[in-house]
Structures are given as structure tokens and as C-alpha cells.
Tab-separated table of C-alpha atoms and ligand atoms in Angstrom:
chain	number	residue	atom	x	y	z
A	1	MET	CA	200.569	-51.750	-205.812
A	2	ALA	CA	200.864	-55.516	-205.317
A	3	ALA	CA	198.453	-57.008	-202.787
A	4	GLY	CA	199.762	-59.233	-200.045
A	5	THR	CA	198.955	-62.863	-199.560
A	6	ILE	CA	196.173	-64.546	-197.657
A	7	LEU	CA	198.637	-65.181	-194.854
A	8	SER	CA	199.914	-61.603	-194.664
A	9	ASN	CA	196.365	-60.305	-194.776
A	10	ALA	CA	195.492	-62.594	-191.789
A	11	GLN	CA	198.634	-61.504	-189.954
A	12	THR	CA	197.911	-57.810	-190.523
A	13	ASN	CA	194.248	-58.203	-189.304
A	14	PHE	CA	195.607	-60.049	-186.265
A	15	ALA	CA	198.158	-57.300	-185.472
A	16	HIS	CA	195.406	-54.601	-185.542
A	17	ALA	CA	193.308	-56.502	-183.076
A	18	ALA	CA	196.280	-57.434	-180.921
A	19	LYS	CA	197.077	-53.714	-180.620
A	20	LEU	CA	193.540	-52.917	-179.638
A	21	LEU	CA	193.748	-55.582	-176.906
A	22	ASP	CA	197.091	-54.295	-175.617
A	23	GLY	CA	197.131	-54.765	-171.799
A	24	GLU	CA	194.078	-57.075	-171.885
A	25	ILE	CA	195.786	-60.224	-173.232
A	26	ASP	CA	199.346	-61.228	-172.324
A	27	LYS	CA	201.772	-60.575	-175.103
A	28	ALA	CA	203.227	-64.075	-175.027
A	29	ILE	CA	199.827	-65.576	-175.264
A	30	LEU	CA	199.075	-63.337	-178.279
A	31	GLU	CA	202.248	-64.581	-179.898
A	32	LYS	CA	201.274	-68.141	-179.198
A	33	ILE	CA	197.760	-67.648	-180.560
A	34	GLN	CA	199.077	-66.130	-183.743
A	35	LEU	CA	201.396	-69.090	-184.754
A	36	PRO	CA	200.101	-72.271	-186.356
A	37	LYS	CA	200.232	-75.371	-184.138
A	38	GLU	CA	200.961	-77.806	-186.892
A	39	ARG	CA	201.609	-77.529	-190.649
A	40	ILE	CA	201.679	-80.824	-192.578
A	41	GLU	CA	202.812	-81.328	-196.170
A	42	LEU	CA	201.735	-84.508	-197.939
A	43	THR	CA	202.818	-86.047	-201.227
A	44	MET	CA	200.360	-88.313	-202.986
A	45	GLY	CA	200.884	-90.465	-206.042
A	46	PRO	CA	197.631	-92.169	-207.156
A	47	GLN	CA	197.219	-93.982	-210.470
A	48	MET	CA	194.759	-91.966	-212.612
A	49	ASP	CA	192.444	-92.971	-215.394
A	50	ASP	CA	195.203	-92.731	-218.006
A	51	GLY	CA	196.891	-95.613	-216.227
A	52	LYS	CA	199.784	-93.435	-215.047
A	53	VAL	CA	200.938	-92.402	-211.592
A	54	HIS	CA	200.544	-88.657	-210.986
A	55	LEU	CA	202.144	-86.738	-208.132
A	56	TYR	CA	200.153	-84.210	-206.088
A	57	LYS	CA	200.972	-82.042	-203.077
A	58	ALA	CA	198.521	-81.475	-200.281
A	59	PHE	CA	198.648	-79.507	-196.943
A	60	ILE	CA	196.839	-79.726	-193.646
A	61	VAL	CA	197.220	-76.928	-191.106
A	62	ARG	CA	195.888	-76.959	-187.621
A	63	HIS	CA	196.305	-73.371	-186.484
A	64	ASN	CA	194.841	-73.524	-182.977
A	65	ASP	CA	192.791	-76.028	-181.074
A	66	ALA	CA	192.126	-74.287	-177.743
A	67	LEU	CA	188.408	-74.296	-178.354
A	68	GLY	CA	188.197	-77.778	-179.885
A	69	PRO	CA	189.208	-79.915	-182.922
A	70	ALA	CA	190.441	-77.882	-185.915
A	71	LYS	CA	187.692	-77.096	-188.441
A	72	GLY	CA	188.092	-75.854	-191.940
A	73	GLY	CA	187.507	-76.718	-195.597
A	74	ILE	CA	189.576	-78.468	-198.257
A	75	ARG	CA	190.618	-76.058	-201.029
A	76	MET	CA	191.517	-77.625	-204.336
A	77	THR	CA	193.073	-75.141	-206.726
A	78	PRO	CA	196.171	-75.235	-208.884
A	79	GLY	CA	197.807	-72.338	-207.033
A	80	VAL	CA	197.059	-73.127	-203.369
A	81	THR	CA	200.155	-72.955	-201.105
A	82	LEU	CA	201.091	-74.020	-197.600
A	83	ASP	CA	201.139	-70.330	-196.594
A	84	ASP	CA	197.617	-69.803	-198.057
A	85	VAL	CA	196.354	-72.789	-196.105
A	86	THR	CA	198.063	-71.409	-193.016
A	87	GLY	CA	196.315	-67.989	-193.402
A	88	LEU	CA	192.979	-69.627	-194.030
A	89	ALA	CA	193.390	-71.902	-190.993
A	90	MET	CA	194.204	-68.833	-188.895
A	91	GLU	CA	190.928	-67.182	-190.134
A	92	MET	CA	189.052	-70.378	-189.126
A	93	THR	CA	190.366	-70.009	-185.571
A	94	TRP	CA	188.830	-66.541	-185.349
A	95	LYS	CA	185.654	-67.508	-187.194
A	96	CYS	CA	184.895	-70.538	-184.961
A	97	ALA	CA	185.590	-68.438	-181.889
A	98	LEU	CA	183.469	-65.540	-182.999
A	99	ILE	CA	180.459	-67.589	-184.083
A	100	GLY	CA	180.729	-69.559	-180.832
A	101	VAL	CA	181.242	-73.148	-181.903
A	102	PRO	CA	183.596	-75.537	-179.997
A	103	PHE	CA	186.104	-75.814	-182.783
A	104	GLY	CA	189.621	-74.575	-183.438
A	105	GLY	CA	190.958	-73.442	-186.800
A	106	GLY	CA	192.186	-75.681	-189.538
A	107	LYS	CA	192.343	-75.938	-193.342
A	108	SER	CA	193.703	-78.084	-196.038
A	109	GLY	CA	194.753	-77.617	-199.581
A	110	ILE	CA	195.249	-79.945	-202.527
A	111	VAL	CA	197.318	-78.528	-205.417
A	112	ALA	CA	195.257	-79.529	-208.439
A	113	ASP	CA	192.779	-78.067	-210.899
A	114	PRO	CA	189.383	-79.766	-210.456
A	115	ARG	CA	188.080	-78.013	-213.601
A	116	THR	CA	190.387	-79.992	-215.891
A	117	MET	CA	189.941	-83.367	-214.138
A	118	SER	CA	187.547	-86.178	-214.907
A	119	HIS	CA	185.054	-87.106	-212.190
A	120	PHE	CA	186.873	-90.351	-211.690
A	121	ASN	CA	190.245	-88.652	-211.186
A	122	LYS	CA	188.878	-86.129	-208.699
A	123	GLU	CA	187.261	-88.894	-206.644
A	124	THR	CA	190.618	-90.857	-206.755
A	125	LEU	CA	192.461	-87.752	-205.552
A	126	ILE	CA	190.066	-87.095	-202.663
A	127	ARG	CA	190.379	-90.746	-201.571
A	128	SER	CA	194.166	-90.459	-201.906
A	129	PHE	CA	194.050	-87.371	-199.754
A	130	ALA	CA	191.923	-89.278	-197.155
A	131	ARG	CA	194.452	-92.100	-197.047
A	132	SER	CA	197.531	-89.820	-196.852
A	133	GLY	CA	196.075	-87.471	-194.345
A	134	ARG	CA	194.175	-90.105	-192.393
A	135	ARG	CA	196.045	-89.775	-189.094
A	136	HIS	CA	195.521	-85.948	-189.135
A	137	ILE	CA	191.736	-86.196	-189.646
A	138	GLY	CA	189.178	-87.127	-186.908
A	139	PRO	CA	186.431	-85.847	-184.721
A	140	GLN	CA	188.998	-84.846	-182.023
A	141	ILE	CA	191.745	-83.652	-184.403
A	142	TYR	CA	190.672	-81.955	-187.623
A	143	VAL	CA	187.298	-82.126	-189.293
A	144	PRO	CA	187.366	-80.992	-192.981
A	145	ALA	CA	184.458	-79.553	-195.146
A	146	PRO	CA	184.079	-78.212	-198.675
A	147	ASP	CA	185.894	-75.105	-199.758
A	148	MET	CA	186.906	-73.693	-203.202
A	149	GLY	CA	187.143	-76.604	-205.736
A	150	THR	CA	185.553	-79.256	-203.485
A	151	ASN	CA	181.902	-80.101	-202.932
A	152	GLU	CA	179.418	-82.281	-201.111
A	153	MET	CA	180.173	-85.378	-203.125
A	154	ASP	CA	183.875	-85.088	-202.332
A	155	MET	CA	182.989	-85.076	-198.621
A	156	GLY	CA	180.972	-88.192	-199.117
A	157	TYR	CA	183.958	-89.897	-200.743
A	158	LEU	CA	186.150	-88.765	-197.875
A	159	LYS	CA	183.836	-90.253	-195.237
A	160	ASP	CA	183.623	-93.421	-197.233
A	161	ALA	CA	187.376	-93.734	-197.624
A	162	ILE	CA	187.751	-93.517	-193.825
A	163	SER	CA	184.964	-95.999	-192.914
A	164	TYR	CA	186.037	-98.332	-195.751
A	165	SER	CA	189.634	-98.432	-194.486
A	166	GLU	CA	188.258	-99.640	-191.074
A	167	GLY	CA	186.001	-102.188	-192.624
A	168	MET	CA	182.875	-100.401	-191.281
A	169	ALA	CA	179.644	-99.208	-192.931
A	170	THR	CA	180.122	-95.764	-191.404
A	171	THR	CA	182.416	-93.784	-189.171
A	172	GLN	CA	182.010	-93.549	-185.424
A	173	GLY	CA	181.457	-89.807	-184.938
A	174	CYS	CA	181.861	-87.040	-187.434
A	175	TYR	CA	185.096	-86.972	-189.519
A	176	VAL	CA	183.917	-84.502	-192.125
A	177	THR	CA	181.039	-82.028	-192.633
A	178	GLY	CA	179.268	-80.804	-195.690
A	179	LYS	CA	178.416	-84.408	-196.789
A	180	PRO	CA	175.350	-85.327	-198.879
A	181	VAL	CA	172.359	-85.629	-196.526
A	182	VAL	CA	171.835	-89.231	-197.417
A	183	VAL	CA	175.180	-90.209	-195.814
A	184	GLY	CA	174.927	-88.096	-192.646
A	185	GLY	CA	174.938	-84.575	-194.020
A	186	ILE	CA	172.500	-81.996	-192.699
A	187	PRO	CA	169.826	-80.269	-194.767
A	188	GLY	CA	170.611	-76.660	-195.424
A	189	ARG	CA	174.484	-76.992	-195.072
A	190	ARG	CA	174.996	-76.430	-198.825
A	191	GLU	CA	173.150	-73.124	-198.683
A	192	ALA	CA	174.221	-72.162	-195.125
A	193	THR	CA	177.226	-69.867	-195.959
A	194	GLY	CA	175.132	-67.861	-198.520
A	195	ARG	CA	172.106	-67.646	-196.212
A	196	GLY	CA	174.324	-66.387	-193.452
A	197	VAL	CA	175.862	-63.795	-195.748
A	198	VAL	CA	172.425	-62.608	-196.745
A	199	GLY	CA	171.332	-62.453	-193.107
A	200	CYS	CA	174.210	-60.030	-192.532
A	201	VAL	CA	173.308	-58.096	-195.696
A	202	ALA	CA	169.692	-57.680	-194.543
A	203	ALA	CA	170.851	-56.324	-191.126
A	204	ALA	CA	173.290	-53.951	-192.705
A	205	LEU	CA	170.725	-52.700	-195.187
A	206	LYS	CA	168.338	-52.077	-192.304
A	207	ASP	CA	171.069	-50.125	-190.432
A	208	HIS	CA	171.564	-48.044	-193.549
A	209	GLY	CA	167.861	-47.400	-193.840
A	210	ILE	CA	167.664	-49.053	-197.304
A	211	ASP	CA	164.562	-50.980	-198.199
A	212	THR	CA	165.588	-54.534	-199.315
A	213	ARG	CA	163.070	-54.348	-202.165
A	214	LYS	CA	164.803	-51.298	-203.548
A	215	ALA	CA	168.364	-52.522	-202.939
A	216	THR	CA	170.794	-53.678	-205.627
A	217	ALA	CA	173.640	-56.197	-205.320
A	218	VAL	CA	176.648	-57.363	-207.333
A	219	VAL	CA	178.031	-60.867	-206.665
A	220	GLN	CA	181.494	-62.130	-207.593
A	221	GLY	CA	181.581	-65.958	-207.811
A	222	PHE	CA	178.794	-68.394	-208.544
A	223	GLY	CA	179.922	-71.532	-206.774
A	224	ASN	CA	178.696	-72.929	-203.430
A	225	VAL	CA	178.657	-69.543	-201.653
A	226	GLY	CA	177.879	-67.203	-204.591
A	227	ALA	CA	174.990	-69.274	-205.976
A	228	ALA	CA	173.326	-69.709	-202.574
A	229	THR	CA	173.819	-65.966	-201.823
A	230	VAL	CA	172.138	-65.026	-205.046
A	231	VAL	CA	169.114	-67.193	-204.452
A	232	ALA	CA	168.723	-65.835	-200.873
A	233	LEU	CA	169.102	-62.201	-202.092
A	234	ASP	CA	166.398	-62.853	-204.713
A	235	LEU	CA	164.085	-64.244	-201.988
A	236	LEU	CA	164.661	-61.105	-199.903
A	237	GLY	CA	163.666	-58.980	-202.912
A	238	VAL	CA	167.173	-57.543	-203.486
A	239	LYS	CA	167.808	-56.933	-207.188
A	240	VAL	CA	171.047	-58.777	-208.288
A	241	ILE	CA	172.337	-56.657	-211.139
A	242	ALA	CA	175.685	-58.455	-211.930
A	243	ILE	CA	177.350	-61.787	-211.325
A	244	SER	CA	180.713	-63.174	-212.352
A	245	ASP	CA	182.546	-66.478	-212.319
A	246	ILE	CA	185.989	-67.548	-213.402
A	247	ASN	CA	184.888	-67.376	-217.047
A	248	GLY	CA	183.461	-63.880	-217.105
A	249	ALA	CA	180.738	-61.537	-215.850
A	250	ILE	CA	177.180	-60.626	-216.801
A	251	HIS	CA	175.203	-57.485	-216.137
A	252	HIS	CA	171.546	-56.383	-216.229
A	253	PRO	CA	170.780	-53.040	-214.613
A	254	GLU	CA	167.150	-53.936	-213.982
A	255	GLY	CA	168.039	-57.199	-212.170
A	256	LEU	CA	168.859	-60.657	-213.384
A	257	ASN	CA	166.215	-63.377	-213.554
A	258	VAL	CA	167.652	-65.728	-210.990
A	259	GLY	CA	165.540	-68.748	-211.872
A	260	GLN	CA	166.427	-68.545	-215.524
A	261	LEU	CA	170.132	-67.951	-214.705
A	262	ASN	CA	170.256	-71.029	-212.522
A	263	GLU	CA	168.778	-73.055	-215.397
A	264	HIS	CA	171.500	-71.612	-217.750
A	265	VAL	CA	174.206	-72.520	-215.282
A	266	ARG	CA	172.853	-76.076	-214.887
A	267	ASN	CA	173.192	-76.468	-218.654
A	268	LYS	CA	176.372	-74.564	-219.411
A	269	ASN	CA	178.309	-74.699	-216.078
A	270	THR	CA	178.985	-70.895	-216.251
A	271	VAL	CA	177.073	-67.666	-215.978
A	272	VAL	CA	178.671	-66.508	-219.251
A	273	GLY	CA	176.332	-66.408	-222.267
A	274	PHE	CA	173.178	-65.968	-220.242
A	275	ALA	CA	170.621	-64.605	-222.608
A	276	GLY	CA	169.010	-62.268	-220.089
A	277	ALA	CA	172.099	-60.143	-219.562
A	278	LYS	CA	175.005	-58.395	-221.252
A	279	ALA	CA	178.603	-59.331	-220.848
A	280	ILE	CA	180.716	-56.959	-218.752
A	281	ASP	CA	184.475	-56.855	-217.856
A	282	PRO	CA	184.790	-58.806	-214.540
A	283	LYS	CA	187.006	-56.133	-212.993
A	284	ALA	CA	184.666	-53.241	-214.094
A	285	MET	CA	181.797	-55.265	-212.558
A	286	LEU	CA	183.318	-54.811	-209.070
A	287	GLU	CA	183.162	-51.048	-209.568
A	288	LEU	CA	179.408	-50.854	-210.562
A	289	SER	CA	177.233	-48.600	-208.562
A	290	CYS	CA	175.194	-50.773	-206.116
A	291	ASP	CA	174.109	-50.958	-202.512
A	292	VAL	CA	175.965	-54.252	-201.699
A	293	LEU	CA	179.054	-55.797	-203.320
A	294	ILE	CA	179.505	-59.416	-202.364
A	295	PRO	CA	182.896	-60.962	-203.236
A	296	ALA	CA	182.266	-64.734	-203.035
A	297	ALA	CA	185.200	-66.166	-204.952
A	298	ALA	CA	188.913	-65.644	-204.569
A	299	ALA	CA	191.186	-63.711	-202.137
A	300	ASN	CA	192.461	-60.125	-202.729
A	301	GLN	CA	189.850	-58.923	-205.156
A	302	ILE	CA	189.483	-55.556	-203.524
A	303	THR	CA	192.931	-53.970	-203.154
A	304	ALA	CA	194.554	-50.636	-203.034
A	305	ASP	CA	194.270	-50.619	-206.855
A	306	ASN	CA	190.496	-50.488	-206.999
A	307	ALA	CA	189.261	-49.626	-203.424
A	308	ALA	CA	188.874	-45.958	-204.248
A	309	ARG	CA	186.602	-46.843	-207.169
A	310	ILE	CA	184.320	-49.255	-205.401
A	311	ASN	CA	180.830	-47.891	-205.707
A	312	ALA	CA	178.991	-49.885	-203.090
A	313	LYS	CA	177.707	-48.742	-199.651
A	314	ILE	CA	178.209	-52.149	-198.122
A	315	ILE	CA	180.753	-54.938	-198.842
A	316	ALA	CA	179.638	-58.367	-197.508
A	317	GLU	CA	182.693	-60.750	-197.574
A	318	GLY	CA	181.265	-64.111	-198.702
A	319	ALA	CA	184.852	-65.148	-199.673
A	320	ASN	CA	187.784	-65.490	-197.328
A	321	SER	CA	190.221	-62.639	-197.438
A	322	PRO	CA	188.792	-60.834	-200.500
A	323	THR	CA	189.793	-57.360	-199.244
A	324	SER	CA	193.438	-56.480	-198.656
A	325	PRO	CA	194.275	-54.463	-195.444
A	326	GLU	CA	195.274	-51.488	-197.624
A	327	ALA	CA	191.897	-51.593	-199.327
A	328	ASP	CA	190.201	-51.955	-195.970
A	329	HIS	CA	191.828	-48.716	-194.812
A	330	ILE	CA	190.668	-46.885	-197.953
A	331	LEU	CA	187.127	-48.234	-197.664
A	332	ASN	CA	186.908	-47.323	-193.937
A	333	GLN	CA	187.975	-43.757	-194.699
A	334	ARG	CA	185.392	-43.500	-197.459
A	335	GLY	CA	182.656	-44.757	-195.101
A	336	VAL	CA	181.986	-48.047	-196.914
A	337	LEU	CA	180.758	-50.653	-194.406
A	338	VAL	CA	182.750	-53.870	-194.699
A	339	ILE	CA	181.129	-57.033	-193.086
A	340	PRO	CA	184.317	-59.075	-192.417
A	341	ASP	CA	184.621	-62.645	-193.622
A	342	ILE	CA	185.029	-64.128	-190.101
A	343	LEU	CA	181.492	-62.954	-189.360
A	344	CYS	CA	179.813	-62.691	-192.811
A	345	ASN	CA	180.636	-66.247	-194.069
A	346	ALA	CA	180.556	-68.011	-190.735
A	347	GLY	CA	177.111	-69.545	-191.446
A	348	GLY	CA	178.800	-72.511	-193.115
A	349	VAL	CA	180.888	-73.532	-190.107
A	350	PHE	CA	177.988	-72.909	-187.805
A	351	VAL	CA	175.813	-75.384	-189.703
A	352	SER	CA	178.813	-77.708	-189.922
A	353	TYR	CA	178.742	-77.695	-186.098
A	354	LEU	CA	175.030	-78.730	-186.230
A	355	GLU	CA	176.021	-81.543	-188.673
A	356	PHE	CA	178.808	-82.580	-186.274
A	357	THR	CA	176.466	-82.740	-183.284
A	358	GLN	CA	173.718	-84.479	-185.312
A	359	GLU	CA	176.172	-87.206	-186.395
A	360	THR	CA	177.719	-87.584	-182.982
A	361	GLN	CA	174.351	-88.095	-181.340
A	362	GLN	CA	172.944	-90.061	-184.345
A	363	GLU	CA	170.059	-87.708	-184.671
A	364	GLN	CA	168.327	-86.024	-187.557
A	365	MET	CA	167.642	-82.341	-187.829
A	366	ALA	CA	165.067	-80.698	-190.157
A	367	GLU	CA	166.070	-77.843	-192.479
A	368	GLU	CA	163.639	-75.445	-190.801
A	369	GLU	CA	165.338	-75.941	-187.474
A	370	VAL	CA	168.778	-75.561	-189.070
A	371	ASN	CA	167.810	-72.290	-190.731
A	372	THR	CA	166.188	-70.897	-187.590
A	373	ARG	CA	169.255	-71.622	-185.482
A	374	LEU	CA	171.575	-70.301	-188.225
A	375	GLN	CA	169.825	-66.934	-188.490
A	376	GLN	CA	169.575	-66.609	-184.676
A	377	ARG	CA	173.283	-67.210	-184.324
A	378	MET	CA	174.305	-64.891	-187.137
A	379	MET	CA	172.157	-62.147	-185.879
A	380	SER	CA	173.282	-62.326	-182.280
A	381	ARG	CA	176.996	-62.228	-183.398
A	382	TYR	CA	176.300	-59.514	-185.902
A	383	ALA	CA	174.748	-57.442	-183.065
A	384	GLN	CA	177.718	-58.054	-180.716
A	385	VAL	CA	180.266	-57.063	-183.340
A	386	LYS	CA	178.306	-53.975	-184.233
A	387	ALA	CA	177.965	-53.006	-180.544
A	388	MET	CA	181.686	-53.333	-179.933
A	389	ALA	CA	182.495	-51.460	-183.110
A	390	SER	CA	180.324	-48.493	-182.167
A	391	GLU	CA	181.450	-48.475	-178.610
A	392	ARG	CA	185.135	-48.404	-179.484
A	393	LYS	CA	184.668	-46.487	-182.784
A	394	ILE	CA	186.480	-49.211	-184.721
A	395	PRO	CA	185.690	-51.079	-188.005
A	396	LEU	CA	183.633	-54.233	-187.811
A	397	ARG	CA	186.624	-56.339	-188.763
A	398	ASP	CA	188.642	-55.102	-185.741
A	399	ALA	CA	185.704	-55.586	-183.455
A	400	ALA	CA	185.098	-59.135	-184.732
A	401	MET	CA	188.746	-60.008	-184.392
A	402	CYS	CA	188.875	-58.625	-180.777
A	403	LEU	CA	185.854	-60.657	-179.747
A	404	ALA	CA	187.387	-63.798	-181.302
A	405	LEU	CA	190.776	-63.268	-179.688
A	406	ARG	CA	189.151	-62.777	-176.328
A	407	SER	CA	187.298	-66.068	-176.721
A	408	VAL	CA	190.440	-68.073	-177.765
A	409	ASN	CA	192.401	-66.412	-174.896
A	410	ALA	CA	189.683	-67.409	-172.442
A	411	ALA	CA	189.834	-71.026	-173.624
A	412	ILE	CA	193.620	-71.082	-173.206
A	413	MET	CA	193.277	-69.648	-169.672
A	414	ALA	CA	190.486	-72.060	-168.737
A	415	LYS	CA	192.627	-75.020	-169.751
A	416	GLY	CA	195.712	-73.765	-167.925
A	417	LEU	CA	199.134	-73.001	-169.290
A	418	LEU	CA	201.020	-76.174	-168.405
A	419	PRO	CA	202.971	-78.020	-169.612
B	501	NAD	P1	183.464	-72.871	-205.288
B	501	NAD	O1	184.645	-73.579	-205.829
B	501	NAD	O2	182.167	-73.588	-205.071
B	501	NAD	O3	183.111	-71.592	-206.229
B	501	NAD	C1	184.003	-70.624	-206.574
B	501	NAD	C2	183.362	-69.697	-207.580
B	501	NAD	O4	184.221	-68.536	-207.752
B	501	NAD	C3	183.186	-70.281	-208.934
B	501	NAD	O5	181.969	-69.818	-209.442
B	501	NAD	C4	184.380	-69.841	-209.752
B	501	NAD	O6	184.163	-69.817	-211.121
B	501	NAD	C5	184.498	-68.464	-209.178
B	501	NAD	N1	185.730	-67.741	-209.264
B	501	NAD	C6	186.970	-68.252	-208.974
B	501	NAD	N2	187.969	-67.391	-209.158
B	501	NAD	C7	187.297	-66.242	-209.617
B	501	NAD	C8	187.717	-64.986	-210.024
B	501	NAD	N3	188.960	-64.646	-209.985
B	501	NAD	N4	186.769	-64.119	-210.437
B	501	NAD	C9	185.518	-64.438	-210.461
B	501	NAD	N5	184.974	-65.606	-210.062
B	501	NAD	C10	185.957	-66.540	-209.652
B	501	NAD	O7	183.995	-72.167	-203.929
B	501	NAD	P2	183.100	-71.749	-202.667
B	501	NAD	O8	183.026	-72.835	-201.737
B	501	NAD	O9	181.834	-71.060	-203.132
B	501	NAD	O10	184.049	-70.647	-202.043
B	501	NAD	C11	184.127	-69.321	-202.482
B	501	NAD	C12	184.786	-68.494	-201.359
B	501	NAD	O11	184.040	-68.563	-200.161
B	501	NAD	C13	186.250	-68.948	-201.029
B	501	NAD	O12	186.960	-67.802	-200.580
B	501	NAD	C14	185.930	-69.831	-199.811
B	501	NAD	O13	187.092	-69.955	-198.943
B	501	NAD	C15	184.846	-69.059	-199.072
B	501	NAD	N6	184.024	-69.822	-198.146
B	501	NAD	C16	183.348	-70.941	-198.552
B	501	NAD	C17	182.580	-71.621	-197.631
B	501	NAD	C18	181.790	-72.852	-198.019
B	501	NAD	O14	180.939	-73.258	-197.189
B	501	NAD	N7	181.961	-73.421	-199.191
B	501	NAD	C19	182.455	-71.106	-196.349
B	501	NAD	C20	183.079	-69.956	-195.988
B	501	NAD	C21	183.832	-69.241	-196.930
């Protein structure tokens, strides 16, 4: 059975929660909340290092800004669509509301393959995006961050492109988060999403009565989120038995040596070929017996096709929309605990908020403080979601969505409905 899209997944998850809140939130407000406020399509034509002009498409979506400026990363993949960006922006609205930061939901997408691009060309493309999207980006409008295919350095270029265009050494206020620390980033942002994921994993293992030192995990994706997740799992004592990236998957039933693997990836840019493990089919990897499965790569990896064969007790969604609604249903029936993306991977946007406040106030925050505040916030929201789920006997995803919708609705009501 074909899985839906990121947008259709987001709409289905929304519809479940809207039904649960029937009578509590006005139907017209729910409709207003569901629809994106603004969808922008850009065409860029920079000259690249072959001396030729190349055309690229990009999208910026502001889904909702009741709680504050739209916040959400820039995805750079060859297949990203305006609808994907809309679905991801929608998720950001719920994520920001749930984790309690004064941001709305936004996202952008650049249709390009960063893996086949020279460093110079990627930088050119990011600067081109900054220039084309300039009037849609700003501390009170939309504040980007890294997502699939973009990283810290790209955020540095984005900030520079904006300050440079104004003839200033820096920007006034925070235009982008996830920057290198040396140009206004915050220590711990790179690792924040993964650390937040592992905070949720630790809480869920405790609820299941599983000792972290005896627990096993499988992680899909070894980029920003996946790599930081693996390091944090290792620190917690959880055995990471398999990891994949776009090139393939590796498996060691006794646990991978994370230090050696990181060294291998630094040299080879992929987990494939790591001497301390055997190759495994990436799809079969998702079905390995383990305590925790952490999808931290692409969308729709757990679908109706494989949900019945997933052999994990807990699924912690490091990626956005990795589980289709049909798979969700099967997993719920099988008693597999799914920690939903809008809670599980919200650590990144929470620390982005700390970066935003740090830059606005021209302050500096130490990594220890960042991590303490991150863990406190993740745990308090995890506890709220869990309490609502057990009170109403609903899955964590529905509970998280209901809490988020309540918060967005409250902001709309507090601002008033005119004009
Ligand atoms: P990234 O580009 O840094 O890394 C992506 C990783 O996934 C790479 O290792 C890539 O090889 C791998 N990958 C891609 N497709 C794959 C596939 N089909 N099978 C196996 N591996 C595959 O991206 P990222 O920033 O780590 O984002 C990963 C996911 O986490 C995305 O869904 C993103 O939206 C979500 N997310 C990211 C952040 C963040 O702070 N970067 C925050 C919240 C959620």
C-alpha cells in the first residue's frame, strides 16, 4: 500500500486531534488553524562554478504565526516539494506550541542535491536563497534553521548574506538559528535535537521498566540528528546495534563502537564499510529486534507495509513524519509506544529559541545552561503529553497534537479575531 505524503500525514494527524477537541475549539478556528497562511515559490538563477547560470526552485511556507514569527528549517533535497514544505511547516506550528516557545510554524525547501554539489556552489545557492527570500525572512517574520541537507555553515552564510546586503558587520536581532557559535550561534544547538530525542528515550525506557544499560537501539540516519542521537545513547549506556545512512546500513548485535564509528564517518563520509560491523539491508535493519527504533532520516519509513514487522518496544521519532498514519494505527494496536516527532525532536527548536533570545539580548549562554534548560523543558512536556494520553486513553501523538492545538487556539483568542 502506497504511503501518503508529508502533507497528508500532517493533515490526518490534525484531523484526529480536531475530532478529539470537538466542542472545545470552534470549528471555523480549527479550519483556519489547519490552512497555511502563506506559501511562497521562488526561482533562483545563480552563476555556478562552471561559469553557467543554473535555475533552482525554492519554497518558503509560513503556516501559522499566532504564537510568534514562523520558525522552521531549510530542507535541501532533490525531491522536496511545496506540499512537503507545507506539511513540515504545519508540524512546526504544533511543535513550537507544544514545546512552549513563542514561535509559529514555518519551513523552507530548496530543490537541489547538496551531495553532488561543490562547496562553492552550495554556498552560492544559500546566498542566492537569502537574496531571493530576503523579504520573507526576519526576526518578526520567519527565522530559518538547518534541516535535511543544510548545516551550521549554511546558516552562517545566510546571516552573512543578510548583514552584507545592508552594509553591516552583523544583523540587528536573530534572522537565522543553528549558526556556528563564533557568529552568534549557541553552544549545544548542533546536538540539541539528538539530546532531546535521547531524553525522551530515557523517560520511555524508565516507564517500560527497562534498564538503559541493558537496552538496545537501532538508528536510521547519521546526519545532524542521527549522529548526535547515537552519541547521547552511547553516553546513557544504551547499546546501539545498527545504524544506516543513505548509502547503506551496518549491524553489530553486541553494540557498535561509537567512537571508532565517528572516526570512520569523519574519513569516509558514510557509515558503510565500518570495520567493526557487518553490512545489513537498510529495510531489514528497521525490523531488527531492539528496545528502541529511532528513525532520524526521511519521511514515511514506517508504513502499513512494514509496521506489523517492526520489532521494537519504543519508536522515537527523530525525523519529521517518519511514521504514516496507517502504520501508527497498527503500532498502537500492537502496543508499540510511538514518541511523536512534534515532541521527540523538539529539542532543536527549543535551543533555537535560546539562540534567538541570546542574540536579541546580545548575551552569551554556556553549553551547560543550554543542556539543563533543554532537558527540563523536554521532560516537562513529555510528562504533560503522557498525563493527557493516559487520562484520555489516547496515543501520545494525539495527546501532543491536542495540547498544541489548544495552545495555538489560546493565542488566536488572546489576540482577538478582528479584522
Ligand atoms: P541531515 O541531512 O543532517 O542527515 C540526514 C541523514 O539521513 C544522513 O545521514 C542521510 O544519509 C540519511 N538518510 C537520508 N535518507 C535516508 C534513507 N532513505 N535511509 C537512511 N538514511 C537516510 O538531516 P538532519 O538535520 O539530521 O534531519 C534528519 C531528520 O530530522 C529530518 O526528518 C528532519 O526534518 C528532522 N529534524 C531535524 C532537526 C535538526 O535540528 N536538524 C530538528 C528536528 C527534526
